[in-house]
Coordinates of C-alpha atoms in Angstrom, one line a residue:
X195 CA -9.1 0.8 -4.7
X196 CA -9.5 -1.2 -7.4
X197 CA -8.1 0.9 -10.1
X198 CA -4.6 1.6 -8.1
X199 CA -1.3 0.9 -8.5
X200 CA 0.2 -0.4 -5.5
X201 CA 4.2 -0.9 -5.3
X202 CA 6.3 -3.6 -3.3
X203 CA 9.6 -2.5 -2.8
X204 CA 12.1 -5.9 -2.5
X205 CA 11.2 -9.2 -4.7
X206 CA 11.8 -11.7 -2.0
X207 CA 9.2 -14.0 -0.8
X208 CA 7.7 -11.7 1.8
X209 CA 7.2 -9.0 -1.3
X210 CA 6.2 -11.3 -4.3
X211 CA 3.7 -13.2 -1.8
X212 CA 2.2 -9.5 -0.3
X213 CA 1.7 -8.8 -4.0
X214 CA 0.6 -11.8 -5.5
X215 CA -2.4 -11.6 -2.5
X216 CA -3.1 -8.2 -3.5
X217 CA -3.6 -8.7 -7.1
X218 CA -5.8 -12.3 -6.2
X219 CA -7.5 -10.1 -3.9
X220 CA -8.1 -6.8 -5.6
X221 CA -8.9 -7.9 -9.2
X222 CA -8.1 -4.8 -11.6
X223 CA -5.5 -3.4 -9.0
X224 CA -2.1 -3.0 -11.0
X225 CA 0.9 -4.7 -8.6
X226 CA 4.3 -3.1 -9.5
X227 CA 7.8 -5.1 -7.7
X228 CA 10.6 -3.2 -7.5
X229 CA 13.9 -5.0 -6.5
X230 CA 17.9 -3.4 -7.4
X231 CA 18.7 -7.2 -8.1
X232 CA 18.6 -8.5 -11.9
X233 CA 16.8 -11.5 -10.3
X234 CA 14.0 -12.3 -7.7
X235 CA 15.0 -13.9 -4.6
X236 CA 18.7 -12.6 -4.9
X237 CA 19.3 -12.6 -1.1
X238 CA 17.5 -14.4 2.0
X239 CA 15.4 -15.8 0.1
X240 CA 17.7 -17.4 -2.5
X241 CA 20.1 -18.3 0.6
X242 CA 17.3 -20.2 3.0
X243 CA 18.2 -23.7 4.2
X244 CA 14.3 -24.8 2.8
X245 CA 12.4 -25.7 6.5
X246 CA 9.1 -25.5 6.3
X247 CA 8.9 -24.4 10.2
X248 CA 5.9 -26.2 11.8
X249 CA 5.5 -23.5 14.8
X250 CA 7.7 -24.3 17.7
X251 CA 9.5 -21.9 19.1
X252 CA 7.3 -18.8 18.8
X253 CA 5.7 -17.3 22.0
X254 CA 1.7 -18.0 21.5
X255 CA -0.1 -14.9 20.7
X256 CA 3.1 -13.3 18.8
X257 CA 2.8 -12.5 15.3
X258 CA 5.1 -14.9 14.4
X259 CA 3.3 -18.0 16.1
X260 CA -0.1 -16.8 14.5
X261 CA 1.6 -16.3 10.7
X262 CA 3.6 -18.9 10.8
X263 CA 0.8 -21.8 11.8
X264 CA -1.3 -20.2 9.3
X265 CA 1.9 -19.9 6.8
X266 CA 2.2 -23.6 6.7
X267 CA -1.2 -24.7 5.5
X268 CA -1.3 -21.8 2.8
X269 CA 2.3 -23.2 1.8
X270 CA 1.7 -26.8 1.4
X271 CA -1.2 -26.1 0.0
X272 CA 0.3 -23.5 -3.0
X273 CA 2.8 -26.3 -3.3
X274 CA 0.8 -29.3 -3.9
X275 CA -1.1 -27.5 -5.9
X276 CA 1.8 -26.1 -7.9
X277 CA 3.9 -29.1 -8.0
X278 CA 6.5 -27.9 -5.8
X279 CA 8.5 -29.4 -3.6
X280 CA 7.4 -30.2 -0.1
X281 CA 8.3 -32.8 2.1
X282 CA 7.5 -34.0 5.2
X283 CA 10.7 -34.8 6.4
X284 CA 10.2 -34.0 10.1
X285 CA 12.2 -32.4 12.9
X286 CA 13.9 -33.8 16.2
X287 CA 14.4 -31.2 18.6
X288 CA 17.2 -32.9 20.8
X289 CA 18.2 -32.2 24.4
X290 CA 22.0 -33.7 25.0
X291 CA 22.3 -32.4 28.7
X292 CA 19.9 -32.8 31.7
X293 CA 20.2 -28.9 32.1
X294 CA 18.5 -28.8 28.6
X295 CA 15.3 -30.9 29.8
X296 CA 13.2 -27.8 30.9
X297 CA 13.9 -25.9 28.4
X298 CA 12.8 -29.1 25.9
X299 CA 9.7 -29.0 28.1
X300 CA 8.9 -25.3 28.0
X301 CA 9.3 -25.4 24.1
X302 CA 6.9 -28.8 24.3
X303 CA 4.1 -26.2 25.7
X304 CA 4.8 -23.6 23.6
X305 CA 4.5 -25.5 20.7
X306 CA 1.0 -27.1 22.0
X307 CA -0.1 -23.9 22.6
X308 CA 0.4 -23.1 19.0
X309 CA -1.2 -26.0 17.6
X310 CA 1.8 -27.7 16.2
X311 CA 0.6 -31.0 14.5
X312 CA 1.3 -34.0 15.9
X313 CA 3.9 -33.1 18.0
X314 CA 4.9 -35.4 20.9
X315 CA 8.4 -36.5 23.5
X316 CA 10.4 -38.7 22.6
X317 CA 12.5 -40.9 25.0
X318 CA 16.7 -41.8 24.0
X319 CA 15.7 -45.0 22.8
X320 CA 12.7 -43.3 20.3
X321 CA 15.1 -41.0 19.6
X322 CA 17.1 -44.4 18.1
X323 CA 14.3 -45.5 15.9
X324 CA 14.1 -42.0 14.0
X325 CA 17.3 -41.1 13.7
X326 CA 19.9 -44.3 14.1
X327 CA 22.9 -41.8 14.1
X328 CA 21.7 -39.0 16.2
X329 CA 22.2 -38.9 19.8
X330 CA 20.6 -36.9 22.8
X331 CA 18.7 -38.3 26.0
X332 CA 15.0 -37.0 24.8
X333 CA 13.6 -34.8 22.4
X334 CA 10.5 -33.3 20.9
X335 CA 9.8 -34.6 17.5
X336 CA 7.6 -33.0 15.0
X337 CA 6.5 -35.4 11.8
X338 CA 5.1 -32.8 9.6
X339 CA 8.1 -30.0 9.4
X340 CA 8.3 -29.9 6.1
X341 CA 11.8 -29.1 3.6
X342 CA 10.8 -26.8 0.2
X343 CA 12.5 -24.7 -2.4
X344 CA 11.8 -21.2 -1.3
X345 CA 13.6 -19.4 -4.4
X346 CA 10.9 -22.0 -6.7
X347 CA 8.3 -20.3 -4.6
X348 CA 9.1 -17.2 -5.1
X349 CA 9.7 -17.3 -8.8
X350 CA 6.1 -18.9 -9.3
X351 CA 4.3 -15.9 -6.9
X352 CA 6.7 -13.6 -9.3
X353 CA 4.7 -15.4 -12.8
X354 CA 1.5 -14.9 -10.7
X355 CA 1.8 -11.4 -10.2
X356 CA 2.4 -11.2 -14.0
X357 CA -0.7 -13.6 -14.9
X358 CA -2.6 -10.9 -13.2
X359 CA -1.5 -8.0 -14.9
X360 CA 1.3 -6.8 -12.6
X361 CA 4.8 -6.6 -13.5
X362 CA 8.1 -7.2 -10.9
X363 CA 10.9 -4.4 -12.4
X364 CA 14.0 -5.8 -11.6
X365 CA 17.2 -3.6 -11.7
X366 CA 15.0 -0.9 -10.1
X367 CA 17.2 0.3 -6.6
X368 CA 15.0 2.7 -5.0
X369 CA 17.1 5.9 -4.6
X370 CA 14.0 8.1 -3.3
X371 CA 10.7 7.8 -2.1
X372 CA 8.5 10.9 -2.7
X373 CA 4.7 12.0 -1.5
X374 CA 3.0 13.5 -4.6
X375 CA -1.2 14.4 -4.8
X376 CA -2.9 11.0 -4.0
X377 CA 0.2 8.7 -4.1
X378 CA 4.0 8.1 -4.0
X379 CA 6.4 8.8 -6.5
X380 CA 9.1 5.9 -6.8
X381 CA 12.8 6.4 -8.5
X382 CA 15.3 5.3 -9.3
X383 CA 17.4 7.5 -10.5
X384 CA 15.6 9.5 -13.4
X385 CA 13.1 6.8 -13.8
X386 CA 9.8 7.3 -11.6
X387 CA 6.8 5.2 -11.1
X388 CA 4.1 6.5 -9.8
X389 CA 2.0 4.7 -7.4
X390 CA -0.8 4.9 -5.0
X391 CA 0.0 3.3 -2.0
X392 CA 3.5 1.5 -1.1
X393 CA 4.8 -1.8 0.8
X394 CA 8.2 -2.1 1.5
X395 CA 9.8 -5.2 1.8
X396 CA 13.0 -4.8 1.9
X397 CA 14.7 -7.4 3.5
X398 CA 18.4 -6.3 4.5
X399 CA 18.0 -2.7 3.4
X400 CA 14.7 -2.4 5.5
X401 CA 16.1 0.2 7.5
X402 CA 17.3 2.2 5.0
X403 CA 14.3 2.1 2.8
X404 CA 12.1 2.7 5.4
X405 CA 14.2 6.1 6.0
X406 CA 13.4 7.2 2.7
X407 CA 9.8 6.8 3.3
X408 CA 10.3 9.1 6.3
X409 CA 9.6 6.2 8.9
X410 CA 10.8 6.5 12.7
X411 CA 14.9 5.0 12.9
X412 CA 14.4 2.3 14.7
X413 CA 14.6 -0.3 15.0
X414 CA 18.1 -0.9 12.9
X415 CA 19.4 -3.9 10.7
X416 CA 22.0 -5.6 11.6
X417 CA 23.0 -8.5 9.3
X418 CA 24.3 -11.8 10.7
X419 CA 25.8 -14.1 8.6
X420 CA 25.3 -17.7 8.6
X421 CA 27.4 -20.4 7.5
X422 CA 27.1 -23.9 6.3
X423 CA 29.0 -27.5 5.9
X424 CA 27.9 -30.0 3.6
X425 CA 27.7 -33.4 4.5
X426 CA 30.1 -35.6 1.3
X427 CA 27.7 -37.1 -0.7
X428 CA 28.8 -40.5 0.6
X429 CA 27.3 -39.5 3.9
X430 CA 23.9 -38.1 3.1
X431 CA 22.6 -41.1 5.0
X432 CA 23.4 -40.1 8.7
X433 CA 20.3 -38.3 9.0
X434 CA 16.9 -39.1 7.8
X435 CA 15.3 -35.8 8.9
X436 CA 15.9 -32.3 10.5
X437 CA 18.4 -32.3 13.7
X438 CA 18.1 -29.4 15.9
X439 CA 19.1 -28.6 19.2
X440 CA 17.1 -26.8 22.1
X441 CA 17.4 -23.4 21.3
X442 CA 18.9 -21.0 23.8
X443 CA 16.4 -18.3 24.9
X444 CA 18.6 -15.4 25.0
X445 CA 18.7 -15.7 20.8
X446 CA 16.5 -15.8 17.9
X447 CA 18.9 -17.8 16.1
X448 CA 18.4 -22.2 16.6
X449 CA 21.7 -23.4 16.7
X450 CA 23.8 -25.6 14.5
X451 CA 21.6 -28.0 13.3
X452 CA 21.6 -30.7 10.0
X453 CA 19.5 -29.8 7.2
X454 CA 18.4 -32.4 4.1
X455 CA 17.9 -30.3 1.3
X456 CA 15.2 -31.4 -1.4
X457 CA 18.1 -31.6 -4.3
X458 CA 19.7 -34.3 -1.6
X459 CA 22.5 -32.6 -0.1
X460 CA 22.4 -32.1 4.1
X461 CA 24.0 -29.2 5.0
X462 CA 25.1 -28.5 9.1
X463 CA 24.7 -25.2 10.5
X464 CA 24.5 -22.2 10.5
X465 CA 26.3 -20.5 12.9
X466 CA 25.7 -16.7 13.6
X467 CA 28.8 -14.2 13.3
X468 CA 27.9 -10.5 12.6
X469 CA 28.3 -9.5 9.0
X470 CA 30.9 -7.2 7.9
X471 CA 28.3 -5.8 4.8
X472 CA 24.8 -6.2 4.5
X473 CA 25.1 -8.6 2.0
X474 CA 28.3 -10.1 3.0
X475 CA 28.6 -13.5 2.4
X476 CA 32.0 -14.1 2.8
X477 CA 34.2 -13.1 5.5
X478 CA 36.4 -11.4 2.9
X479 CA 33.1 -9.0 1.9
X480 CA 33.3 -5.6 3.5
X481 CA 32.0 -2.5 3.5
X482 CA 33.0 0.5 5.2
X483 CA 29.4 2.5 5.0
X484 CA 28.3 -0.3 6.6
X485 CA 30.7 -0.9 9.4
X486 CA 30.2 3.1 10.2
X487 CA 26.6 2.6 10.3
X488 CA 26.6 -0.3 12.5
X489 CA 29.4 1.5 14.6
X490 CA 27.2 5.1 15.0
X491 CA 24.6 3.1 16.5
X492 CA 24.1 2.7 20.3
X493 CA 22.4 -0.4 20.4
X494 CA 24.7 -2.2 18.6
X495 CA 27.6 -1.1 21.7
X496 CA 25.1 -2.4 23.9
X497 CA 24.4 -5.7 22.5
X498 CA 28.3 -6.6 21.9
X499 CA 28.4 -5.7 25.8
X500 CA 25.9 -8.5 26.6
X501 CA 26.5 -11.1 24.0
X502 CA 30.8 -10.8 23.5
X503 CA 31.7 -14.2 24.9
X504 CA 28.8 -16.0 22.5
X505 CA 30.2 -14.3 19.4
X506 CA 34.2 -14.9 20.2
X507 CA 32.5 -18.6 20.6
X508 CA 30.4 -18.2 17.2
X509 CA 33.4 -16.3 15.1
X510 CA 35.7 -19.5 16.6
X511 CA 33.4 -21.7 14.5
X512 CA 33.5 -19.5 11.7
X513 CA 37.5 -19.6 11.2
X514 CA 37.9 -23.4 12.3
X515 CA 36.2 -26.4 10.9
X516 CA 36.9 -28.0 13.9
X517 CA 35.4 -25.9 15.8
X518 CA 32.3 -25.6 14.0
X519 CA 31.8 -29.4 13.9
X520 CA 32.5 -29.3 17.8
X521 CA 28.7 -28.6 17.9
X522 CA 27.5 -30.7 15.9
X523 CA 29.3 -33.5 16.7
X524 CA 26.8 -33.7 20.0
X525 CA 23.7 -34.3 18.2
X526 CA 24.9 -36.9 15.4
X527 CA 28.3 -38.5 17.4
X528 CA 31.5 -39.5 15.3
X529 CA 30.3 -36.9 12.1
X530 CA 33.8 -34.7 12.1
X531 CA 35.9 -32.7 9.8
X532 CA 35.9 -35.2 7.4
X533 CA 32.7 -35.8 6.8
X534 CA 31.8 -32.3 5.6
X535 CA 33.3 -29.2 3.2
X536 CA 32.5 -26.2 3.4
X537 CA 29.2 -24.8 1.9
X538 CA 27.3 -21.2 1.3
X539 CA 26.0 -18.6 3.9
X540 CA 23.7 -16.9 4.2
X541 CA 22.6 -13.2 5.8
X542 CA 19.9 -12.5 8.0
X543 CA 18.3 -9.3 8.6
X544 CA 18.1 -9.5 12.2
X545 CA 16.1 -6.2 13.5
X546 CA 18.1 -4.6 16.6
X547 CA 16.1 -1.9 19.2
X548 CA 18.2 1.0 20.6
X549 CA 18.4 -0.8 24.0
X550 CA 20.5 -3.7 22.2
X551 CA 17.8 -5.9 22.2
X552 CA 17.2 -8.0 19.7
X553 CA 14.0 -7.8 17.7
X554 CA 12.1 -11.4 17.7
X555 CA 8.7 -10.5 16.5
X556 CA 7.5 -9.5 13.1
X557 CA 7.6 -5.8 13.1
X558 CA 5.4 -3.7 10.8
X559 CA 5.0 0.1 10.6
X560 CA 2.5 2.3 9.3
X561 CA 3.7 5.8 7.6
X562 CA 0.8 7.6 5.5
X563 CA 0.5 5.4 2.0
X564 CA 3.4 3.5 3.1
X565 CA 3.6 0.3 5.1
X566 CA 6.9 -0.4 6.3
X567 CA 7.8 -4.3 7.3
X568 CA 10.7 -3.8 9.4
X569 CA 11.1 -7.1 11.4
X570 CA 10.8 -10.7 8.9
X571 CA 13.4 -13.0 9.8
X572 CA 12.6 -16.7 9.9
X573 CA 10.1 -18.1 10.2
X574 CA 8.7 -15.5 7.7
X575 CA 9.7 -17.5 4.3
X576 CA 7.2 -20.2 6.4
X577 CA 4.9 -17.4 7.0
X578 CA 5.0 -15.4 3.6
X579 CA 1.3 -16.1 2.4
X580 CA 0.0 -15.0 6.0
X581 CA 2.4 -12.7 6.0
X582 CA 0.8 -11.2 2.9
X583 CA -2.5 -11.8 4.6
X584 CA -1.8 -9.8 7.3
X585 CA -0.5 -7.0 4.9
X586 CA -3.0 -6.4 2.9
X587 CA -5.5 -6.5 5.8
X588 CA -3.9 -3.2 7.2
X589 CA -3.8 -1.9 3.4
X590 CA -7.2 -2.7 2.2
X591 CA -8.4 -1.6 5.9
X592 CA -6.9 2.2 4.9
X593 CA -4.4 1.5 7.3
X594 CA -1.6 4.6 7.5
X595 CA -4.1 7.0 5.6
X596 CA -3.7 10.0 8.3
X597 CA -0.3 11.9 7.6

């Protein structure tokens, strides 16, 4: 293998890390990136709040407890030794209601079951000395959650792939996928790149992509956006560190939650509102081919059927800023409407089954030449590296060979 070309469709960080690990790997094998943006990193990636997630919340044994533990060390690691950002800001995980304490506890054995660093409870009054301004009766608090720039990431795994002879082709939207004698032929349009094995990546479009590789339907995208405040800049210094609450089981989203950003900001959020496009980032963007897809699907009938009352509650939030610092206001009291404007969003690809189930795990497929990565939502910016580990495993392993 290692005279082939291998392609990457999407230039996130999930693709740019699976290829910069196969050209490291496979010395002399050619790495081509295909992405329809005119830069890398254009959508989750460029729109990620930064958390360097230290492994808490994933059930042990799932992919993404494994990738994401291992994620972290390969991360700081690249960092440090890139002189990137990474700081060790660290996380409370804050229970504000008795009813909250088992679930606090639960996620306290999960996490040691997963080998999160350090990770220990903390009483109301520790609570204090770590976070003056926050409030809650306990709370887990992990020292080593880290903040980074994931779009700075990317672009240096992008220059990597190029120091190794590979090339990223931006402005490149796949428009068909097609099985030729020994390999896959790539276009886009009239322009066709010819390749020997193929790793899609692609993000928000996974679904679609992955159709043109001839991969089974499901499971579908559906893309939830998530919004953000910004703390003023005169009031940065309520928070030292990450604020989260104790997550709700039913969801793979974390709740509204307060974010310092390495450039200095904090943003609060995001909340989680189902997108009117796949890339819609603003409540004005629409688009009707995507509306009809998501409305010709079954399982997205059956999850508004189980989850209505949390999204009349989350698209609440969304229109009132009163609303959406309701939420807050329990983990850091007093911080209100005027403490904040209104900041960016971002869309996640979050993978839904037929059932209406929503898709937590990592899920990758294998179709011939073509390895299909259907499920990355977060932590996989955290997880990338393994990520790509884990990839090119299945790859270099002949994985998907039979047809």
């Amino acid at each position: 293998m290692a005279d082939d070309t291998i392609g990457i469709v999407g230039a996130g960080i999930v693709g740019l890390a699976t290829g910069r690990e196969i050209a490291l790997r496979r010395p002399g094998t050619r790495v081509v990136v295909f992405d329809k943006e005119q830069q890398v990193a254009a959508h989750q990636t460029g729109h990620n709040s930064g958390v360097v997630h230290a492994g808490i919340y994933y059930a042990p044994g799932s992919l993404k407890a494994d990738l994401c533990v291992r994620g972290v060390s390969l991360l700081r690691a690249y960092c440090q030794d890139r002189q990137l950002p990474y700081q060790e800001i660290g996380k409370l995980v804050v229970a504000v209601r008795e009813d909250e304490l088992g679930r606090m506890e639960n996620l306290y054995e999960r996490a040691r079951n997963n080998h999160v660093p350090d990770l220990r409870r903390i009483s109301r009054d520790e609570i204090r000395e770590i976070e003056p301004n926050a409030g809650g009766i306990a709370a887990l608090h992990s020292p080593r959650t880290a903040i980074t720039d994931y779009r700075a990431v990317a672009r240096r795994f992008a220059e990597d792939i190029a120091a190794q002879g590979g090339e990223v082709k931006l402005g490149f939207p796949v428009s068909s996928l097609t099985d030729v004698p020994g390999g896959i032929e790539v276009a886009s349009g009239e322009r066709r790149v010819r390749v020997d094995r193929l790793v899609l990546c692609a993000g928000l479009q996974s679904d679609t992509v992955a159709g043109l590789a001839r991969d089974r339907k499901d499971p579908r995208i559906v893309p939830f956006r998530g919004e953000y405040m910004l703390l003023k800049p005169d009031r940065t210094d309520l928070v030292r560190g990450l604020i989260y609450p104790v997550p709700d089981p039913r969801y793979p989203f974390l709740g509204v939650h307060f974010t310092p950003r390495v450039d200095g900001s904090v943003e609060v959020g995001p909340n989680a509102v189902l997108a009117l496009a796949r890339e819609g980032y603003k409540l004005s963007d629409v688009s009707v081919r995507d509306l009809a897809r998501l409305a010709a699907y079954p399982g997205v009938w059956k999850m508004a059927a189980q989850h209505w009352r949390t999204g009349v509650k989350e698209y609440r939030g969304s229109l009132s800023v009163t609303a959406f610092m309701r939420a807050a206001g329990d983990y850091v009291p007093g911080v209100g409407t005027d403490d904040v404007v209104r900041g960016g969003a971002g869309v996640r690809a979050q993978a839904l089954d037929p059932d209406g189930s929503l898709v937590d795990d990592f899920r990758i497929h294998h179709v011939g030449r073509v390895t299909a990565v259907r499920n990355a939502p977060s932590p996989a910016a955290t997880a990338s590296m393994a990520i790509a580990e884990h990839i090119c495993d299945a790859v270099f392993a002949g994985a998907g060979d039979a047809p």
